[in-house]
mmCIF file of C-alpha atoms in Angstrom:
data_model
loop_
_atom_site.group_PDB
_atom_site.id
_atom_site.type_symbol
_atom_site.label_atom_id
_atom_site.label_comp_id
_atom_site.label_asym_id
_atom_site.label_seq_id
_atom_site.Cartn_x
_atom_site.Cartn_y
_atom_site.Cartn_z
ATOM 1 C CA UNK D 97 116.228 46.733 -41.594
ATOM 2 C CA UNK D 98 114.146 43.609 -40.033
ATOM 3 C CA UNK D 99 111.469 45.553 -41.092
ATOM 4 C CA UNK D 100 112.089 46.202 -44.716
ATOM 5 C CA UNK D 101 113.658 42.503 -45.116
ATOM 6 C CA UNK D 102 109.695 41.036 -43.722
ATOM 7 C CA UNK D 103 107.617 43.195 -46.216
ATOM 8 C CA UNK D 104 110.063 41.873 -48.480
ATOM 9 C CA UNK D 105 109.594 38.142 -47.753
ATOM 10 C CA UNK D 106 105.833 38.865 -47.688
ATOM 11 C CA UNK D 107 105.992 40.264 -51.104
ATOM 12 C CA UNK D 108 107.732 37.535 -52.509
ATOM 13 C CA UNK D 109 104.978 34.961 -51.111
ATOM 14 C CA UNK D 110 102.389 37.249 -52.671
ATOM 15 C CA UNK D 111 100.694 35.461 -56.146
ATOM 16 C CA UNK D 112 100.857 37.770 -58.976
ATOM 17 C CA UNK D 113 97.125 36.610 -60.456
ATOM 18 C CA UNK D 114 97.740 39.198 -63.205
ATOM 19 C CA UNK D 115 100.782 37.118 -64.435
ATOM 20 C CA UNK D 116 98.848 33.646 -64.452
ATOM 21 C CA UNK D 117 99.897 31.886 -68.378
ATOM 22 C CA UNK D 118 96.952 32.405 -70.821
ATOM 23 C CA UNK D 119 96.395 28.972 -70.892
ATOM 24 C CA UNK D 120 96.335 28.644 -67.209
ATOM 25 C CA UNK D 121 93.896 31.673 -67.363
ATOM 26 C CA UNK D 122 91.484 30.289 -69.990
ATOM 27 C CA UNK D 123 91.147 27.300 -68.763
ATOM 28 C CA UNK D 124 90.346 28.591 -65.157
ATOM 29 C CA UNK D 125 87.677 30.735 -66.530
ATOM 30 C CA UNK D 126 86.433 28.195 -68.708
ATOM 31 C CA UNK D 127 85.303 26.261 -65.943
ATOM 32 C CA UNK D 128 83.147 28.964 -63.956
ATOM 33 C CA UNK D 129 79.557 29.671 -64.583
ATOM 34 C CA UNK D 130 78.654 32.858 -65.919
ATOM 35 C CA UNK D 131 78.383 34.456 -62.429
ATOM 36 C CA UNK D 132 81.164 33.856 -61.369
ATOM 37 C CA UNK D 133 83.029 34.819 -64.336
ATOM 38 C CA UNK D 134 81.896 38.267 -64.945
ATOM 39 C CA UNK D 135 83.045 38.941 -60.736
ATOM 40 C CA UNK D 136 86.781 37.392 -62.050
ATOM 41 C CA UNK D 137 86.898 39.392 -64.571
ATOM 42 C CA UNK D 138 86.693 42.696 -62.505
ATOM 43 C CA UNK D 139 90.199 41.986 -61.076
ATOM 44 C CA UNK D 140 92.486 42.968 -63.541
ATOM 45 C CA UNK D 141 92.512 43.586 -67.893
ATOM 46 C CA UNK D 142 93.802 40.306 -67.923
ATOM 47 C CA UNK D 143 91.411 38.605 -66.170
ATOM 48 C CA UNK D 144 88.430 40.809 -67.714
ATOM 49 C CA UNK D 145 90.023 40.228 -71.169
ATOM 50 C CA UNK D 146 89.746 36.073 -70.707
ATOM 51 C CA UNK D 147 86.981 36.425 -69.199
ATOM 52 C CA UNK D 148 85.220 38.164 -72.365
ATOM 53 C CA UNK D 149 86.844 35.598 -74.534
ATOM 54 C CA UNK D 150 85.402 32.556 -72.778
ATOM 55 C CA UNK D 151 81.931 33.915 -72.763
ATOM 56 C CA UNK D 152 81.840 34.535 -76.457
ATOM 57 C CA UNK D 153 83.173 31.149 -77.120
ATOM 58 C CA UNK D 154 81.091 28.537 -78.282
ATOM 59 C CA UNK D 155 80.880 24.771 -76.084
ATOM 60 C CA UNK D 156 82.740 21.927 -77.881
ATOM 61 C CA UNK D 157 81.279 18.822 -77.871
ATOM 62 C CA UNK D 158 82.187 16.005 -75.830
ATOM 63 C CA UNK D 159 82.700 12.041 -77.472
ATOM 64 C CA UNK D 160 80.465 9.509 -75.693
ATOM 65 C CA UNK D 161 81.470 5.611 -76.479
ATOM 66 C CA UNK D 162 78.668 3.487 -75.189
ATOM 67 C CA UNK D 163 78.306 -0.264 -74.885
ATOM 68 C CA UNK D 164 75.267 -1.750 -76.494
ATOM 69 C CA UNK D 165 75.536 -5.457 -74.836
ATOM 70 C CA UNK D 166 72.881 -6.162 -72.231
ATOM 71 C CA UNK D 167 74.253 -6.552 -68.754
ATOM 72 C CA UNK D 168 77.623 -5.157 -69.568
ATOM 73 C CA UNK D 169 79.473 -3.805 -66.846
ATOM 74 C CA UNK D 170 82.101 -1.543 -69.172
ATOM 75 C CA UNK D 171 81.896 1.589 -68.530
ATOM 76 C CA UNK D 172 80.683 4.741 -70.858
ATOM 77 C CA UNK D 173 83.513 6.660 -72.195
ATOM 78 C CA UNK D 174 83.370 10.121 -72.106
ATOM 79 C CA UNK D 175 86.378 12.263 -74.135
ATOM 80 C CA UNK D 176 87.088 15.856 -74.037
ATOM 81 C CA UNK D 177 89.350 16.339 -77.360
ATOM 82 C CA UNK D 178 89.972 19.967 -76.023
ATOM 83 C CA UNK D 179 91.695 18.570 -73.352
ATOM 84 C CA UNK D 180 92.427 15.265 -74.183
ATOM 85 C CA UNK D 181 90.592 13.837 -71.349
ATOM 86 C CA UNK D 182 88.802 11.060 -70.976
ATOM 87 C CA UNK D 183 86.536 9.943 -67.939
ATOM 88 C CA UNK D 184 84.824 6.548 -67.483
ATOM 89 C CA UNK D 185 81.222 7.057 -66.181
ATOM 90 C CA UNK D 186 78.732 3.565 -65.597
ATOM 91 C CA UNK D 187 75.124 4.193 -66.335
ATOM 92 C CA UNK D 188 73.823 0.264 -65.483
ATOM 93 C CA UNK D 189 70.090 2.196 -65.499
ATOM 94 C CA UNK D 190 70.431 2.463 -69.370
ATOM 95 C CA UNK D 191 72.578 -0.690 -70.165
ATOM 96 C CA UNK D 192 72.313 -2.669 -73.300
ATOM 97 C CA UNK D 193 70.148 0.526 -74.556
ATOM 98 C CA UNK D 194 70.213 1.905 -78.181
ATOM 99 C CA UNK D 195 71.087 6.217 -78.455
ATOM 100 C CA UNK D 196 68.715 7.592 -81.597
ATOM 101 C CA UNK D 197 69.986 11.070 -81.309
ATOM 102 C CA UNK D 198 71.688 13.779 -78.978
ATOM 103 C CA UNK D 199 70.812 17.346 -78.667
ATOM 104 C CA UNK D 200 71.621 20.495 -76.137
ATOM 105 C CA UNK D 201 73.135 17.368 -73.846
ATOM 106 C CA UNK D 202 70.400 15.500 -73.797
ATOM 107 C CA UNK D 203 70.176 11.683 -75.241
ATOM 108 C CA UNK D 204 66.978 10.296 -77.599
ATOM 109 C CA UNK D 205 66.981 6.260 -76.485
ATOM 110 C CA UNK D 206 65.243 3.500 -76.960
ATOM 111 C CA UNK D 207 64.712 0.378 -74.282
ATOM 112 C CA UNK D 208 63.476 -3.397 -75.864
ATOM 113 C CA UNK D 209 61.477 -2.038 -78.757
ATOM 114 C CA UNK D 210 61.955 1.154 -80.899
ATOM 115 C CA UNK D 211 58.418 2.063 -79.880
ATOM 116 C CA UNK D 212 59.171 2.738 -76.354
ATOM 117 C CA UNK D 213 61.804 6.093 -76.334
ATOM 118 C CA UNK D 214 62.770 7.967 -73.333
ATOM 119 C CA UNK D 215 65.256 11.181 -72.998
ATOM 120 C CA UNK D 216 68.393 10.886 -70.495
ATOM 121 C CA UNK D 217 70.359 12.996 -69.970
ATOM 122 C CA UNK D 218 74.189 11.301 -68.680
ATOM 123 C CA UNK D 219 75.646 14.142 -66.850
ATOM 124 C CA UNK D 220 72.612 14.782 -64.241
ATOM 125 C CA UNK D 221 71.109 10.965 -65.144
ATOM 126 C CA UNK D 222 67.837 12.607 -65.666
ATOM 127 C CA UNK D 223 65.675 10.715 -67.294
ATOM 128 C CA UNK D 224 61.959 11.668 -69.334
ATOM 129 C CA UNK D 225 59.297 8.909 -70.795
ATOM 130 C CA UNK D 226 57.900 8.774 -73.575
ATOM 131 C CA UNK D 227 54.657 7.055 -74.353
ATOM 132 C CA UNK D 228 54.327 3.906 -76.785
ATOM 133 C CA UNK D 229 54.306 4.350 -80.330
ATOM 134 C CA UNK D 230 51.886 2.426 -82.305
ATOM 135 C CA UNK D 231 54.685 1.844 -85.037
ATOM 136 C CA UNK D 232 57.772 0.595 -85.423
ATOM 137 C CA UNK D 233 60.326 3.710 -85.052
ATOM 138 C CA UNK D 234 63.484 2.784 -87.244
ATOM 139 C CA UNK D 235 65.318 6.692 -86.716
ATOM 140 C CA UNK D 236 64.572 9.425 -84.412
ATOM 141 C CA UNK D 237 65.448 12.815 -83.736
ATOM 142 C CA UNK D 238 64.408 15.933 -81.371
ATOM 143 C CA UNK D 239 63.947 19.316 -82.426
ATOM 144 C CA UNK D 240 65.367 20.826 -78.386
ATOM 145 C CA UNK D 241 65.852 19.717 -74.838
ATOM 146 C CA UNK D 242 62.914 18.114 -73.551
ATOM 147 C CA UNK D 243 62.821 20.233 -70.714
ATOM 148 C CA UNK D 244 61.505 22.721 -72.959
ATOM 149 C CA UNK D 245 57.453 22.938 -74.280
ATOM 150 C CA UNK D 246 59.179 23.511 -77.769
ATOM 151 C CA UNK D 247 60.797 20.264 -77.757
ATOM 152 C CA UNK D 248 59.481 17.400 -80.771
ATOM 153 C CA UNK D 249 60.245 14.532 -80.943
ATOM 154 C CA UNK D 250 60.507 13.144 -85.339
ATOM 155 C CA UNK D 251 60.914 9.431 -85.950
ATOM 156 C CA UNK D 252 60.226 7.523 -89.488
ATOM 157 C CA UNK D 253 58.632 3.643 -89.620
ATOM 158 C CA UNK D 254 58.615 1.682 -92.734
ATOM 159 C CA UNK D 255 55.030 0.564 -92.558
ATOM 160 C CA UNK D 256 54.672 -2.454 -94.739
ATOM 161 C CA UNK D 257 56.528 -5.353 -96.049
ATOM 162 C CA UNK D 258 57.255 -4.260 -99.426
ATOM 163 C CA UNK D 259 58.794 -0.994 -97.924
ATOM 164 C CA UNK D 260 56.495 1.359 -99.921
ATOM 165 C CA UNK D 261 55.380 2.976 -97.181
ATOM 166 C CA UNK D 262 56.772 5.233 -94.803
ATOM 167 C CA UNK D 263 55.105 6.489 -92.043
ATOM 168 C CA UNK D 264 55.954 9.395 -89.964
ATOM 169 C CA UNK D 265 55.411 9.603 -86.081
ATOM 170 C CA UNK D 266 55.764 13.070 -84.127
ATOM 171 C CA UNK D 267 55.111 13.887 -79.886
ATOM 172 C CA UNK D 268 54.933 16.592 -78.585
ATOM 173 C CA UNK D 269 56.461 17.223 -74.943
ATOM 174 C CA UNK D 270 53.236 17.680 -72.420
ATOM 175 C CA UNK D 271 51.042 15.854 -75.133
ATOM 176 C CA UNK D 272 50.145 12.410 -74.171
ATOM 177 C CA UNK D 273 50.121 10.115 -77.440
ATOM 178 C CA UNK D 274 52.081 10.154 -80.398
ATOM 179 C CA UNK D 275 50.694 11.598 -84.250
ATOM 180 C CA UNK D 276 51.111 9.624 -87.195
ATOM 181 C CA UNK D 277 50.561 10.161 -91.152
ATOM 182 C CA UNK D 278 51.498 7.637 -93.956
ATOM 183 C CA UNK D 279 53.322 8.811 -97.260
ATOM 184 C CA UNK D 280 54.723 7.215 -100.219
ATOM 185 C CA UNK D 281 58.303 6.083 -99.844
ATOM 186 C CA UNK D 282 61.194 7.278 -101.698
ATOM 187 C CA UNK D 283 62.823 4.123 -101.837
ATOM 188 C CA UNK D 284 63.094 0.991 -100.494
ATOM 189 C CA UNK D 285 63.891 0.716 -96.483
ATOM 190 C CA UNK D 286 63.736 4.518 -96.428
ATOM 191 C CA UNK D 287 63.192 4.716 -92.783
ATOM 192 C CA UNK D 288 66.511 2.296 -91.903
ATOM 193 C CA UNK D 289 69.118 3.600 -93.544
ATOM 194 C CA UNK D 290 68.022 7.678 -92.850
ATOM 195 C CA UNK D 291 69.964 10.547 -91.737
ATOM 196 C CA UNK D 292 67.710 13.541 -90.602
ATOM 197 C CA UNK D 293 68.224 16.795 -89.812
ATOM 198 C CA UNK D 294 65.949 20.031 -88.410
ATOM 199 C CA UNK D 295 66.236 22.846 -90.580
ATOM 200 C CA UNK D 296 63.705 26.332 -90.385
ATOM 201 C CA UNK D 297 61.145 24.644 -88.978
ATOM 202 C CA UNK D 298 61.523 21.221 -91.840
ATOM 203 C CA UNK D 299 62.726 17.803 -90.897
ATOM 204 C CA UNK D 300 64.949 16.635 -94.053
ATOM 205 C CA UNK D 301 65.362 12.973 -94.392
ATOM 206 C CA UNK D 302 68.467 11.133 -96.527
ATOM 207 C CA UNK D 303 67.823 8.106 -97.672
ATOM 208 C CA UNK D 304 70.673 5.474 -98.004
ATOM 209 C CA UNK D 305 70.124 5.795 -101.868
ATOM 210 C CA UNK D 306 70.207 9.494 -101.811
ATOM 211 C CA UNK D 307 66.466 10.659 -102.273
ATOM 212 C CA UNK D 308 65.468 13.003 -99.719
ATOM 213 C CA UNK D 309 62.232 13.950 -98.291
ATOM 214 C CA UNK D 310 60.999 16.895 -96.459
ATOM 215 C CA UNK D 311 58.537 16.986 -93.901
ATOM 216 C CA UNK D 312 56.697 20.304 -92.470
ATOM 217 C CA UNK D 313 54.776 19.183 -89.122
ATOM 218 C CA UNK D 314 53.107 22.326 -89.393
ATOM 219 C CA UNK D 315 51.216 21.171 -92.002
ATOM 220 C CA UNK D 316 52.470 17.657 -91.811
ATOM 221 C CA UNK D 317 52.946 17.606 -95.642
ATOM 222 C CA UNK D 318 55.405 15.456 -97.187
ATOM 223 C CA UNK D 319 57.912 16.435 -99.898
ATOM 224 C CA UNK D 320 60.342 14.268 -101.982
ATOM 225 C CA UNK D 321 61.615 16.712 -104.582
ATOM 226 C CA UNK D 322 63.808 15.724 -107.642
ATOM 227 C CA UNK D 323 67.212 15.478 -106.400
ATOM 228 C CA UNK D 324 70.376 15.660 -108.723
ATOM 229 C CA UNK D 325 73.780 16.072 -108.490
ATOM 230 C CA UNK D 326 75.229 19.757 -109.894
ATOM 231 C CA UNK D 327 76.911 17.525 -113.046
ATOM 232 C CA UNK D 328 73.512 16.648 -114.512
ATOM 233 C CA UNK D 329 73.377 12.813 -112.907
ATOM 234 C CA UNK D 330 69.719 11.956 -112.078
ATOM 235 C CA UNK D 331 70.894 10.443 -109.097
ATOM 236 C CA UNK D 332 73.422 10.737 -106.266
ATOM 237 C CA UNK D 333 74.497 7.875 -104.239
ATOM 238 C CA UNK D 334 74.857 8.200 -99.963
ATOM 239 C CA UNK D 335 76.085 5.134 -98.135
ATOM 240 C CA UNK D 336 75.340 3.616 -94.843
ATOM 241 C CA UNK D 337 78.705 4.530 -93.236
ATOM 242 C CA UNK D 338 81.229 7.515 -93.672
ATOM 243 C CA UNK D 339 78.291 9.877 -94.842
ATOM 244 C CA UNK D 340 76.776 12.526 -92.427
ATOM 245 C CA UNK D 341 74.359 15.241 -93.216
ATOM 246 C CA UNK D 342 74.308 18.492 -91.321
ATOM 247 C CA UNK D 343 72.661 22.082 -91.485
ATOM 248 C CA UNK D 344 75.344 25.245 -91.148
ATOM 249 C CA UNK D 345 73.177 28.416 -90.899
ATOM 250 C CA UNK D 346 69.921 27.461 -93.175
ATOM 251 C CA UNK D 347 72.462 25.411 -95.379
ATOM 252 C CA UNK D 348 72.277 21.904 -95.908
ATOM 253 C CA UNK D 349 75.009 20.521 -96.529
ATOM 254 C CA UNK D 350 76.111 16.530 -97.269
ATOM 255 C CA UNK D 351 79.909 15.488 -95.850
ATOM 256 C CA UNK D 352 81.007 12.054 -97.657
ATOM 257 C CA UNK D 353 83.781 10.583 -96.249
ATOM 258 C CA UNK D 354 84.941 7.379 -98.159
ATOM 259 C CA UNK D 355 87.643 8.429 -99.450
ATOM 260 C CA UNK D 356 91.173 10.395 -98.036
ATOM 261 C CA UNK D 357 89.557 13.590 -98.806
ATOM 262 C CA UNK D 358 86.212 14.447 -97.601
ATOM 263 C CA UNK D 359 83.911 15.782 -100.117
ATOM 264 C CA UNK D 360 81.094 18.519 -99.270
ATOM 265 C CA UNK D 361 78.086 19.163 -100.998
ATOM 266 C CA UNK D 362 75.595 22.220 -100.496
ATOM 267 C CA UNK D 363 71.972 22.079 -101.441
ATOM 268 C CA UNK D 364 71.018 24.007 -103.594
ATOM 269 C CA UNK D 365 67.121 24.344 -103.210
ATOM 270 C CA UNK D 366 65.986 26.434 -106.271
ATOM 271 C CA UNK D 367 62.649 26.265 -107.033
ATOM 272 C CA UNK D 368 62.481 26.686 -110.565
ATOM 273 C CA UNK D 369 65.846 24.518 -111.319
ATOM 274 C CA UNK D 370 64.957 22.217 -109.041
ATOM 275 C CA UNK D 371 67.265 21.030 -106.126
ATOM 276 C CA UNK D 372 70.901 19.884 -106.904
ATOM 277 C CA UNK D 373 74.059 18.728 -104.900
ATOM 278 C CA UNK D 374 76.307 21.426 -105.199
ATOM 279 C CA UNK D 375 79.907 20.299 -104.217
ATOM 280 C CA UNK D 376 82.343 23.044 -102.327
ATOM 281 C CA UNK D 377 86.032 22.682 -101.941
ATOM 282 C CA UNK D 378 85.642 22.774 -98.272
ATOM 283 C CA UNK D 379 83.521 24.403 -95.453
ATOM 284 C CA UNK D 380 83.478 27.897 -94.077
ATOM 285 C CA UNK D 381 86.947 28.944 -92.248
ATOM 286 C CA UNK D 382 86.647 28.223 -88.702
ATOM 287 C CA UNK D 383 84.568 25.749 -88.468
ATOM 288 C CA UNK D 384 84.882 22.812 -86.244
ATOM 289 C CA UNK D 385 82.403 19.959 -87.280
ATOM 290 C CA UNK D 386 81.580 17.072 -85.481
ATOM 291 C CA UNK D 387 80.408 13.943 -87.423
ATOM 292 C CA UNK D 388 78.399 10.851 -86.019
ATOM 293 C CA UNK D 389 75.934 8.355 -87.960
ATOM 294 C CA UNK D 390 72.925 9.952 -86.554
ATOM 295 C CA UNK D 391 73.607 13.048 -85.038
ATOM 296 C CA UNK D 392 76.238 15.842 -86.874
ATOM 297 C CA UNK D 393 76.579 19.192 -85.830
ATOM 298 C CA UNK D 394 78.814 22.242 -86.027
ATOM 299 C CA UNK D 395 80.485 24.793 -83.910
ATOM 300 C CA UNK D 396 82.250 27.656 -84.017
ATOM 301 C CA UNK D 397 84.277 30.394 -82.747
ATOM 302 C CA UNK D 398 86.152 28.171 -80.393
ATOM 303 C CA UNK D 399 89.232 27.860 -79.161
ATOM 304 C CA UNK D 400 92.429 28.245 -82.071
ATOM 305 C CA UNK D 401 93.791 24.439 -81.834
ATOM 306 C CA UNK D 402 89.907 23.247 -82.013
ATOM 307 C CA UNK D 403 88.834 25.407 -85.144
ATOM 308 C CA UNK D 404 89.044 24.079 -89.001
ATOM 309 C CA UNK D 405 88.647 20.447 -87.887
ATOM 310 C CA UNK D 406 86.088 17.739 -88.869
ATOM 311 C CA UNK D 407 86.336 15.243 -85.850
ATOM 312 C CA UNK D 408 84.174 11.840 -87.069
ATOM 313 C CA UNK D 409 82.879 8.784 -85.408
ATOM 314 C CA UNK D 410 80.067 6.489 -86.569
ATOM 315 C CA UNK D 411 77.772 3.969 -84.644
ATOM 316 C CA UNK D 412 80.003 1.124 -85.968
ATOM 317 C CA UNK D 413 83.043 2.398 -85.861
ATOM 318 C CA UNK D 414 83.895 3.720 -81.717
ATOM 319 C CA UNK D 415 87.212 6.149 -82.825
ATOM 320 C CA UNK D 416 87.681 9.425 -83.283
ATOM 321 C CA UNK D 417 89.226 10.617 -87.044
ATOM 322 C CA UNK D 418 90.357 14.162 -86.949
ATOM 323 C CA UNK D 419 90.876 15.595 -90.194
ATOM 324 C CA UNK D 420 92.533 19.132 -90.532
ATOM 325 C CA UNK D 421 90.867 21.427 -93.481
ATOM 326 C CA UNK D 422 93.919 23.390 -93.540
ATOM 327 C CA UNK D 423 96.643 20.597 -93.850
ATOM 328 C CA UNK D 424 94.269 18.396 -96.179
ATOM 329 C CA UNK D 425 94.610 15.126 -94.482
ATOM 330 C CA UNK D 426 93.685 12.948 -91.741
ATOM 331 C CA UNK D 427 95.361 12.635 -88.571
ATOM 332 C CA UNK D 428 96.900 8.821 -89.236
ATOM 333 C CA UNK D 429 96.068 6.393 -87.207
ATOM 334 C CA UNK D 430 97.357 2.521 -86.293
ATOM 335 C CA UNK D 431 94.442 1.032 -89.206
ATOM 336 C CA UNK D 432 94.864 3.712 -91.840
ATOM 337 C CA UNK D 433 95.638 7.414 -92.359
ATOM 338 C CA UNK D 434 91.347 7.939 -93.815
ATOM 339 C CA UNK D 435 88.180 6.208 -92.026
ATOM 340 C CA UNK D 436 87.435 2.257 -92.654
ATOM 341 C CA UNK D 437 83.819 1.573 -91.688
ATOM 342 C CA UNK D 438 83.081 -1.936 -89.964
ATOM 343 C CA UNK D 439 80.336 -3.424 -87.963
ATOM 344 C CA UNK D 440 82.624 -5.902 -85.681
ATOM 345 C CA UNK D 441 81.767 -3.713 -82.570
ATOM 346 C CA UNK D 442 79.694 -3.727 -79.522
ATOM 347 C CA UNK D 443 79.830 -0.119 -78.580
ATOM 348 C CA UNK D 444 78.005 3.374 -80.352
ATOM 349 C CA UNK D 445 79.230 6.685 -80.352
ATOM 350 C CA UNK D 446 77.742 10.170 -80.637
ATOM 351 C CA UNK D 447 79.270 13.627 -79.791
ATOM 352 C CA UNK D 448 77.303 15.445 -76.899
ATOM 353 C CA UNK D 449 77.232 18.746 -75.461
ATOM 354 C CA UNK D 450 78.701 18.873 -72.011
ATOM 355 C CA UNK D 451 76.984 21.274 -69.177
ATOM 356 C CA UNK D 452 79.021 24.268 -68.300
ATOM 357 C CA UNK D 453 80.006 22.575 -64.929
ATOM 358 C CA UNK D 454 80.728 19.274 -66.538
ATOM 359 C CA UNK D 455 82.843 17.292 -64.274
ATOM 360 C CA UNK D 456 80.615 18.576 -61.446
ATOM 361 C CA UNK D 457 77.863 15.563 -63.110
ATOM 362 C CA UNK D 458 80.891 13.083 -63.087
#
């Protein structure tokens, strides 16, 4: 009887790992590297079928809230919206330094001058030089990590006083100076107010007016095709804040949000008809899209309560606006239930992607 009544006590302590919650489950697996996930998922169907799911999944982007002031002592703010976390991290070897872009985790920066970039990256604090520019740089962007060969780096400089001229600067990781060629501008302070984006091997550049040039380094040719909007106006509009511009699988597409519905436009780049703004009721299903002044991106297939979002920040404006696609509206907020764009801030913001390990770097 003593016997029976142990093996019975012993199989009551026993953990049932096969009866863990889902959530519990997913979220253990989600933060294992690759090795060690495949071994957890040989223990059960369960555990195998969680397993699977997390390695098909795509990484959400983390927000980053960064003080601009020189010598300030606040701390970055890093926010997980998946898990409504937020960790305070102080990088005082970048303080008071300006972000250009982010990419694969990695941060485009400038120190005193815009001709003097470097790469860090904030969860390892690994930092890459650049060398001097000869120009100006007024917007940047990187095509990879800069730990790989293929990495290069894009910036635009508006070359003379009359703003006629743009010109456009590219480097080459493991090259040791930057290349430059000089093109007509578009319009006025083209190289300012610029989104940019790296599309098929082309860098496409927004204007704040809404003309758009194209630039293959390749050839380094320069493009600025006739751009209208799909209801026969010769011109379309952008805006400093509450626009971002973002490529979805060899789309381009233009998000404007100034208004309590975002509106989408697709370009249309037919050769014969020329290239319009074509403007969609909404974006693909499942999409989760994460918008920032100078760096927007997508992702998908993650996790149910993250998909059919559009999560937006801008330099000048630190918050987060969530809007949900399938309720049509914004997540409301103490100022107003859409975005309000101001410059009365000392901080940026840009969405990065997180290692697998994050808080490991934290």
């Amino acid at each position: 009887v003593r016997q029976k009544k142990r093996e019975r006590e012993n199989a009551e302590k026993e953990v049932d790992w096969k009866a863990l919650l889902p959530e519990l489950l997913r979220l253990v697996m989600s933060l294992l590297v690759v090795k060690d996930n495949i071994k957890a998922s040989t223990v059960c169907k369960a555990w195998y079928k969680s397993g699977a799911s997390i390695l098909m999944k795509d990484r959400h982007l983390w927000f980053m809230k960064y003080p601009i002031s020189p010598g300030n002592i606040r701390p970055c703010e890093l926010y997980d919206p998946s898990q409504k976390m937020t960790y305070l991290v102080k990088y005082p070897e970048v303080s008071g330094m300006t972000i250009y872009y982010s990419k694969d985790g990695w941060l485009l920066m400038h120190k005193d001058y815009p001709s003097d970039l470097f790469f860090f990256n904030p969860f390892t604090r690994q930092r890459i030089s650049l060398p001097d520019c000869d120009y100006y740089i007024e917007c940047a962007v990187f095509t990879c990590a800069p730990t790989s060969d293929r990495c290069l780096v894009f910036g635009l400089t508006n070359v003379d006083n009359n703003k006629k001229i743009v010109g456009v600067n590219t480097f080459r990781l493991g090259e040791t100076r930057w290349e430059t060629s000089l093109f007509m501008s578009p319009e006025s302070f083209f190289a300012y107010y610029n989104k940019i984006i790296y599309s098929g091997d082309l860098f496409y550049c927004l204007g704040g007016l809404g003309s758009l040039a194209v630039f293959d380094p390749s050839n380094r040719t320069w493009n600025t095709p006739d751009l209208k909007y799909e209801g026969g106006s010769t011109t379309f509009t952008s805006s400093w804040f509450g626009t971002y511009l973002l490529e979805i699988k060899g789309d381009i597409f233009l998000l404007k949000c100034q208004d309590d519905k975002p509106r989408v436009f697709m370009l249309n780049r037919n050769i014969n008809e020329g290239w319009t703004w074509k403007e969609k009721e909404r974006f693909e299903e499942g999409l989760t899209i994460y918008g920032a002044f100078r760096a927007t991106e997508y992702r998908s297939n993650l996790e149910n309560d993250m998909n059919n979002k559009l999560l937006l920040s801008d330099s000048h404006h630190p918050l987060i606006n969530t809007y949900f696609f399938d309720e049509g509206r914004y997540l409301p907020n103490k100022s107003s239930c859409f975005p309000t764009w101001n410059d009365n801030t000392i901080f940026q913001s840009i969405w990065i992607e997180p290692p697998k390990l994050s808080l490991d770097f934290i």
